[in-house]
Amino acid sequence: MFSYPVIPYPMPEPVSTWASQVDWINALISDISLFCIFGITGVMVYLAVRYRRRSDHQPTAYITHNATIETVWTVVPTLVVIYLFSYGFVVYREMRTPPANALEINVDAYKWRWEFQHSNGKKATTELVVPLGRPVRLIMKSHDVIHSFFVPALRVKEDVVGHIYTYLWFTPTKLGEYQIFCAEYCGEGHSAMLGSLKVVSPEQYDDYVLDRTAVELAPFDFGKKLFTEKACLTCHSTDGSPAIGPTLKGLFGRKENLEDGNTVVVDENYLRESILNPEAKIVRGFTQTKMPQFPGISDKEIAGLIAYMKTLS
Ligand code: CUA
């Protein structure tokens, strides 16, 4: 059955479970349309020529009807249309009925970008990563005008609007990277509102989703996590108790006496400097043990640590 169509229509590579069925019904409808256009036009032209008026006095033939022909051209198209409807309905019903175990991903549309949020909070802009062979349900909402989420390779498209959630689902069947379009004119950036669907192995997906860095966490949470990871607590208490280094309790805004006789009011820049270069301004009485340096620490990590330290009042 699927060796059809007769005429190959140019379609992107099919990468969802129903893509071949969508292509099949699409090709069938297109072929029937072509057959009707050329069949009807051809017969019309032939008959016009064949039965043209040959002289000024030729009488017009008196033809009433032909029951056989009329029955055939009523019954055959009706059956064809019923078939097209039934086939389309079965596939459509499947496309609108996500399985209960589908992986849910939120899609947020903005002028002019796509944002994706996975169930554990992992966020991504433009790039939608999904695991191979697993049903995925997208829960979509717009934050401004109407957009439309379209992945030709999956044969799915759905409007994304502001006042309700719309959804679509699919099961990717092939690893690779596929184009995401916005298919609803949404302003001057519409044509640039692109994205890419990345189908990866389930293991790669797990790694991807679990890799939550500073982008997804609030700076405070990120800083708190780093505080543990980098073992800051080894030398700095957070409850005011004495330790190898100054306690961080109530540190922010505090006036510190330094080893060189100066004083400093602890602000963001002092904390930043002390993380990057612990030797720069040593608090009086803490020369015994040097604080280790953290080469490669990022601005985001520093901002996170500062945000966390501010809360230790
Ligand atoms: Cu968004 Cu077009």
CSV table of C-alpha atoms and ligand atoms in Angstrom, one decimal:
chain,number,residue,atom,x,y,z
A,1,MET,CA,0.0,0.0,0.0
A,2,PHE,CA,2.8,2.4,0.9
A,3,SER,CA,4.7,1.9,-2.4
A,4,TYR,CA,2.4,4.6,-3.6
A,5,PRO,CA,2.5,7.6,-4.6
A,6,VAL,CA,2.9,7.3,-8.4
A,7,ILE,CA,4.3,10.8,-8.5
A,8,PRO,CA,6.9,11.6,-5.9
A,9,TYR,CA,6.1,14.9,-4.2
A,10,PRO,CA,9.1,16.8,-2.7
A,11,MET,CA,8.7,16.5,1.1
A,12,PRO,CA,11.3,16.8,3.9
A,13,GLU,CA,12.6,13.5,5.3
A,14,PRO,CA,9.8,12.0,7.4
A,15,VAL,CA,10.9,11.6,11.1
A,16,SER,CA,7.7,11.0,13.0
A,17,THR,CA,5.5,7.9,13.4
A,18,TRP,CA,2.7,9.2,11.2
A,19,ALA,CA,4.8,11.1,8.7
A,20,SER,CA,4.5,8.3,6.0
A,21,GLN,CA,0.7,8.2,6.4
A,22,VAL,CA,0.5,12.0,6.1
A,23,ASP,CA,2.6,11.9,3.0
A,24,TRP,CA,0.5,9.0,1.6
A,25,ILE,CA,-2.8,10.7,2.0
A,26,ASN,CA,-1.4,14.0,0.8
A,27,ALA,CA,0.0,12.3,-2.3
A,28,LEU,CA,-3.2,10.5,-3.0
A,29,ILE,CA,-5.3,13.7,-2.8
A,30,SER,CA,-2.8,15.5,-5.0
A,31,ASP,CA,-2.9,12.7,-7.6
A,32,ILE,CA,-6.7,12.6,-7.6
A,33,SER,CA,-6.6,16.4,-8.1
A,34,LEU,CA,-4.2,16.1,-11.0
A,35,PHE,CA,-6.2,13.3,-12.5
A,36,CYS,CA,-9.4,15.4,-12.3
A,37,ILE,CA,-7.7,18.5,-13.7
A,38,PHE,CA,-6.3,16.8,-16.7
A,39,GLY,CA,-9.1,14.3,-17.1
A,40,ILE,CA,-11.9,16.8,-17.0
A,41,THR,CA,-10.1,19.5,-19.0
A,42,GLY,CA,-8.9,16.9,-21.6
A,43,VAL,CA,-12.4,15.4,-22.1
A,44,MET,CA,-13.9,19.0,-22.3
A,45,VAL,CA,-11.5,20.1,-25.0
A,46,TYR,CA,-11.9,16.9,-26.9
A,47,LEU,CA,-15.7,17.1,-26.9
A,48,ALA,CA,-15.7,20.8,-27.8
A,49,VAL,CA,-13.6,20.0,-30.8
A,50,ARG,CA,-15.4,16.7,-31.7
A,51,TYR,CA,-18.9,18.1,-31.5
A,52,ARG,CA,-18.3,21.7,-32.6
A,53,ARG,CA,-20.9,23.4,-34.8
A,54,ARG,CA,-19.9,22.7,-38.4
A,55,SER,CA,-22.3,24.9,-40.3
A,56,ASP,CA,-24.7,27.8,-39.6
A,57,HIS,CA,-27.8,25.6,-40.0
A,58,GLN,CA,-26.7,22.5,-38.0
A,59,PRO,CA,-29.4,21.7,-35.5
A,60,THR,CA,-28.4,21.2,-31.8
A,61,ALA,CA,-28.7,17.6,-30.7
A,62,TYR,CA,-31.4,17.1,-28.0
A,63,ILE,CA,-29.9,15.0,-25.2
A,64,THR,CA,-31.7,14.4,-21.9
A,65,HIS,CA,-29.7,12.3,-19.6
A,66,ASN,CA,-27.7,9.1,-19.1
A,67,ALA,CA,-28.6,7.3,-15.9
A,68,THR,CA,-25.6,5.0,-15.9
A,69,ILE,CA,-23.0,7.8,-16.3
A,70,GLU,CA,-24.7,9.9,-13.7
A,71,THR,CA,-24.8,7.1,-11.2
A,72,VAL,CA,-21.1,6.3,-11.8
A,73,TRP,CA,-20.0,9.9,-11.4
A,74,THR,CA,-22.0,10.3,-8.3
A,75,VAL,CA,-21.2,7.0,-6.5
A,76,VAL,CA,-17.4,6.8,-7.4
A,77,PRO,CA,-16.4,10.3,-6.2
A,78,THR,CA,-18.6,9.8,-3.1
A,79,LEU,CA,-16.7,6.6,-2.2
A,80,VAL,CA,-13.4,8.2,-2.9
A,81,VAL,CA,-14.3,11.2,-0.6
A,82,ILE,CA,-15.5,8.9,2.1
A,83,TYR,CA,-12.2,6.9,1.9
A,84,LEU,CA,-10.2,10.1,2.1
A,85,PHE,CA,-12.2,11.3,5.0
A,86,SER,CA,-11.9,8.1,6.9
A,87,TYR,CA,-8.2,7.7,6.3
A,88,GLY,CA,-7.6,11.3,7.3
A,89,PHE,CA,-9.8,11.1,10.3
A,90,VAL,CA,-7.9,8.1,11.7
A,91,VAL,CA,-4.6,9.8,11.3
A,92,TYR,CA,-5.9,13.1,12.6
A,93,ARG,CA,-7.4,11.4,15.7
A,94,GLU,CA,-4.0,9.9,16.5
A,95,MET,CA,-2.3,13.2,16.0
A,96,ARG,CA,-4.7,14.9,18.5
A,97,THR,CA,-4.5,12.2,21.2
A,98,PRO,CA,-1.2,12.2,23.1
A,99,PRO,CA,-0.5,9.1,25.0
A,100,ALA,CA,-0.6,9.4,28.8
A,101,ASN,CA,3.1,8.6,29.2
A,102,ALA,CA,4.2,11.4,26.9
A,103,LEU,CA,7.2,13.5,27.9
A,104,GLU,CA,5.8,17.1,28.5
A,105,ILE,CA,7.8,20.1,27.4
A,106,ASN,CA,6.5,23.7,27.6
A,107,VAL,CA,6.9,26.0,24.6
A,108,ASP,CA,6.8,29.7,25.0
A,109,ALA,CA,6.5,31.9,22.0
A,110,TYR,CA,7.7,35.5,22.0
A,111,LYS,CA,8.3,38.1,19.3
A,112,TRP,CA,10.6,36.6,17.9
A,113,ARG,CA,11.9,33.5,19.6
A,114,TRP,CA,11.0,30.1,20.8
A,115,GLU,CA,11.7,29.1,24.4
A,116,PHE,CA,11.5,25.6,25.7
A,117,GLN,CA,11.2,24.4,29.3
A,118,HIS,CA,11.6,20.8,30.3
A,119,SER,CA,9.8,19.2,33.2
A,120,ASN,CA,12.7,19.7,35.7
A,121,GLY,CA,13.0,23.4,34.9
A,122,LYS,CA,15.7,23.0,32.2
A,123,LYS,CA,15.3,25.9,29.8
A,124,ALA,CA,16.6,26.4,26.3
A,125,THR,CA,16.0,29.1,23.6
A,126,THR,CA,15.7,28.1,20.0
A,127,GLU,CA,16.9,24.5,20.4
A,128,LEU,CA,14.4,21.8,21.3
A,129,VAL,CA,16.1,18.6,22.4
A,130,VAL,CA,14.0,15.5,22.5
A,131,PRO,CA,14.7,11.8,23.0
A,132,LEU,CA,14.4,9.3,20.1
A,133,GLY,CA,11.4,7.0,20.1
A,134,ARG,CA,9.6,8.6,23.0
A,135,PRO,CA,6.2,10.4,22.7
A,136,VAL,CA,6.7,14.1,23.3
A,137,ARG,CA,3.8,16.5,24.1
A,138,LEU,CA,4.4,20.2,23.7
A,139,ILE,CA,2.3,22.5,25.8
A,140,MET,CA,2.4,25.8,24.0
A,141,LYS,CA,1.5,29.4,24.9
A,142,SER,CA,2.3,32.8,23.3
A,143,HIS,CA,3.3,35.8,25.3
A,144,ASP,CA,2.3,38.3,22.7
A,145,VAL,CA,0.8,37.8,19.2
A,146,ILE,CA,-0.3,34.6,17.4
A,147,HIS,CA,2.5,32.3,16.3
A,148,SER,CA,2.4,28.8,14.8
A,149,PHE,CA,4.8,26.0,15.7
A,150,PHE,CA,5.7,24.1,12.6
A,151,VAL,CA,8.2,21.2,12.1
A,152,PRO,CA,7.9,20.0,8.5
A,153,ALA,CA,9.9,16.8,9.2
A,154,LEU,CA,7.4,15.7,11.8
A,155,ARG,CA,4.4,16.8,9.8
A,156,VAL,CA,3.0,18.7,12.7
A,157,LYS,CA,1.9,22.3,12.9
A,158,GLU,CA,-0.2,24.1,15.6
A,159,ASP,CA,-1.1,27.7,16.3
A,160,VAL,CA,0.4,29.2,19.5
A,161,VAL,CA,-1.9,31.8,21.0
A,162,GLY,CA,-2.1,34.0,24.1
A,163,HIS,CA,-5.2,33.1,26.1
A,164,ILE,CA,-5.1,29.3,26.1
A,165,TYR,CA,-2.6,26.5,25.9
A,166,THR,CA,-2.5,24.6,22.7
A,167,TYR,CA,-0.7,21.4,22.3
A,168,LEU,CA,0.7,18.9,19.8
A,169,TRP,CA,2.6,15.7,20.2
A,170,PHE,CA,4.8,13.4,18.2
A,171,THR,CA,7.2,10.5,18.5
A,172,PRO,CA,10.5,11.2,16.7
A,173,THR,CA,11.8,8.2,14.8
A,174,LYS,CA,15.2,9.3,13.6
A,175,LEU,CA,18.3,11.0,15.2
A,176,GLY,CA,19.3,14.3,13.7
A,177,GLU,CA,18.6,18.0,13.6
A,178,TYR,CA,15.4,19.4,11.9
A,179,GLN,CA,14.1,22.8,11.2
A,180,ILE,CA,11.4,24.5,13.3
A,181,PHE,CA,9.5,27.4,11.7
A,182,CYS,CA,7.0,30.0,12.9
A,183,ALA,CA,4.2,29.5,10.4
A,184,GLU,CA,2.0,32.5,11.3
A,185,TYR,CA,3.0,36.0,10.3
A,186,CYS,CA,3.8,37.7,13.6
A,187,GLY,CA,5.6,40.9,12.7
A,188,GLU,CA,8.9,42.0,11.1
A,189,GLY,CA,10.9,39.3,12.8
A,190,HIS,CA,8.6,36.5,11.7
A,191,SER,CA,10.9,35.0,9.1
A,192,ALA,CA,13.8,34.9,11.6
A,193,MET,CA,11.7,33.1,14.2
A,194,LEU,CA,13.4,29.8,13.6
A,195,GLY,CA,14.5,27.0,15.8
A,196,SER,CA,16.0,23.5,15.6
A,197,LEU,CA,14.6,20.2,16.8
A,198,LYS,CA,17.4,18.0,17.9
A,199,VAL,CA,16.5,14.3,18.2
A,200,VAL,CA,19.1,12.6,20.5
A,201,SER,CA,19.4,9.2,22.2
A,202,PRO,CA,17.4,8.8,25.5
A,203,GLU,CA,20.8,8.7,27.3
A,204,GLN,CA,21.9,11.9,25.7
A,205,TYR,CA,18.6,13.5,26.5
A,206,ASP,CA,18.9,12.6,30.2
A,207,ASP,CA,22.4,14.1,30.3
A,208,TYR,CA,21.1,17.2,28.5
A,209,VAL,CA,18.1,17.7,30.9
A,210,LEU,CA,20.1,17.1,34.0
A,211,ASP,CA,22.8,19.6,33.0
A,212,ARG,CA,21.2,22.6,34.6
A,213,THR,CA,23.6,25.4,35.0
A,214,ALA,CA,23.3,29.0,36.0
A,215,VAL,CA,20.9,29.7,33.2
A,216,GLU,CA,18.1,27.8,34.8
A,217,LEU,CA,18.6,28.4,38.5
A,218,ALA,CA,18.0,31.6,40.3
A,219,PRO,CA,21.3,33.2,41.2
A,220,PHE,CA,20.7,32.5,44.9
A,221,ASP,CA,20.0,28.8,44.3
A,222,PHE,CA,22.9,28.5,42.0
A,223,GLY,CA,25.2,30.2,44.5
A,224,LYS,CA,24.0,27.9,47.3
A,225,LYS,CA,24.7,24.9,45.2
A,226,LEU,CA,28.2,26.2,44.3
A,227,PHE,CA,28.8,26.9,48.0
A,228,THR,CA,28.5,23.2,48.7
A,229,GLU,CA,30.2,22.0,45.6
A,230,LYS,CA,33.3,24.2,46.1
A,231,ALA,CA,33.4,23.3,49.8
A,232,CYS,CA,33.4,26.9,51.0
A,233,LEU,CA,32.0,25.7,54.3
A,234,THR,CA,35.3,24.0,55.1
A,235,CYS,CA,36.7,27.4,56.0
A,236,HIS,CA,33.8,29.8,56.2
A,237,SER,CA,30.9,29.2,58.6
A,238,THR,CA,27.5,30.6,57.7
A,239,ASP,CA,26.2,30.8,61.3
A,240,GLY,CA,28.8,33.1,62.9
A,241,SER,CA,30.9,30.3,64.4
A,242,PRO,CA,34.6,30.7,64.2
A,243,ALA,CA,36.5,28.9,61.4
A,244,ILE,CA,39.6,29.0,59.4
A,245,GLY,CA,38.3,32.0,57.4
A,246,PRO,CA,36.0,34.8,58.4
A,247,THR,CA,32.4,33.8,58.9
A,248,LEU,CA,30.0,34.7,56.1
A,249,LYS,CA,27.2,35.4,58.5
A,250,GLY,CA,26.2,39.0,58.3
A,251,LEU,CA,29.2,39.6,56.0
A,252,PHE,CA,27.5,41.7,53.4
A,253,GLY,CA,27.6,45.4,54.3
A,254,ARG,CA,29.9,44.7,57.3
A,255,LYS,CA,32.9,46.8,57.9
A,256,GLU,CA,36.0,44.6,58.0
A,257,ASN,CA,39.4,45.6,59.4
A,258,LEU,CA,42.1,44.5,57.1
A,259,GLU,CA,45.6,43.1,57.8
A,260,ASP,CA,47.2,46.2,56.2
A,261,GLY,CA,45.4,48.6,58.6
A,262,ASN,CA,42.7,49.7,56.2
A,263,THR,CA,39.1,49.0,56.4
A,264,VAL,CA,36.6,47.9,53.8
A,265,VAL,CA,32.8,47.8,53.6
A,266,VAL,CA,31.9,44.5,52.1
A,267,ASP,CA,30.0,45.0,48.9
A,268,GLU,CA,29.7,43.2,45.6
A,269,ASN,CA,33.1,44.3,44.3
A,270,TYR,CA,34.9,43.4,47.5
A,271,LEU,CA,33.4,39.9,47.4
A,272,ARG,CA,34.2,39.5,43.7
A,273,GLU,CA,37.8,40.6,44.3
A,274,SER,CA,38.1,38.2,47.2
A,275,ILE,CA,36.8,35.3,45.3
A,276,LEU,CA,39.1,36.0,42.3
A,277,ASN,CA,42.1,37.1,44.3
A,278,PRO,CA,41.9,36.1,47.9
A,279,GLU,CA,45.2,37.6,48.8
A,280,ALA,CA,44.2,41.2,47.7
A,281,LYS,CA,42.5,42.3,50.9
A,282,ILE,CA,43.0,39.9,53.9
A,283,VAL,CA,40.8,40.4,56.9
A,284,ARG,CA,42.9,41.0,60.0
A,285,GLY,CA,43.7,37.8,61.9
A,286,PHE,CA,43.3,35.5,58.9
A,287,THR,CA,46.8,35.1,57.6
A,288,GLN,CA,47.4,31.6,58.8
A,289,THR,CA,45.8,29.8,56.0
A,290,LYS,CA,45.6,30.9,52.4
A,291,MET,CA,42.3,30.7,50.6
A,292,PRO,CA,42.6,28.6,47.5
A,293,GLN,CA,42.0,30.2,44.1
A,294,PHE,CA,39.4,29.1,41.7
A,295,PRO,CA,40.8,29.5,38.3
A,296,GLY,CA,38.1,29.4,35.6
A,297,ILE,CA,35.3,30.6,37.9
A,298,SER,CA,32.7,32.3,35.7
A,299,ASP,CA,31.0,35.6,36.2
A,300,LYS,CA,27.7,33.7,36.6
A,301,GLU,CA,29.2,31.6,39.4
A,302,ILE,CA,30.5,34.7,41.1
A,303,ALA,CA,27.2,36.5,40.8
A,304,GLY,CA,25.5,33.4,42.2
A,305,LEU,CA,27.9,33.2,45.2
A,306,ILE,CA,27.4,36.9,45.9
A,307,ALA,CA,23.6,36.5,45.8
A,308,TYR,CA,23.8,33.6,48.2
A,309,MET,CA,26.2,35.5,50.6
A,310,LYS,CA,23.9,38.5,50.7
A,311,THR,CA,21.2,36.3,52.3
A,312,LEU,CA,23.4,35.1,55.2
A,313,SER,CA,22.4,37.9,57.5
B,1,CUA,CU1,6.1,34.0,15.3
B,1,CUA,CU2,5.7,34.2,12.9
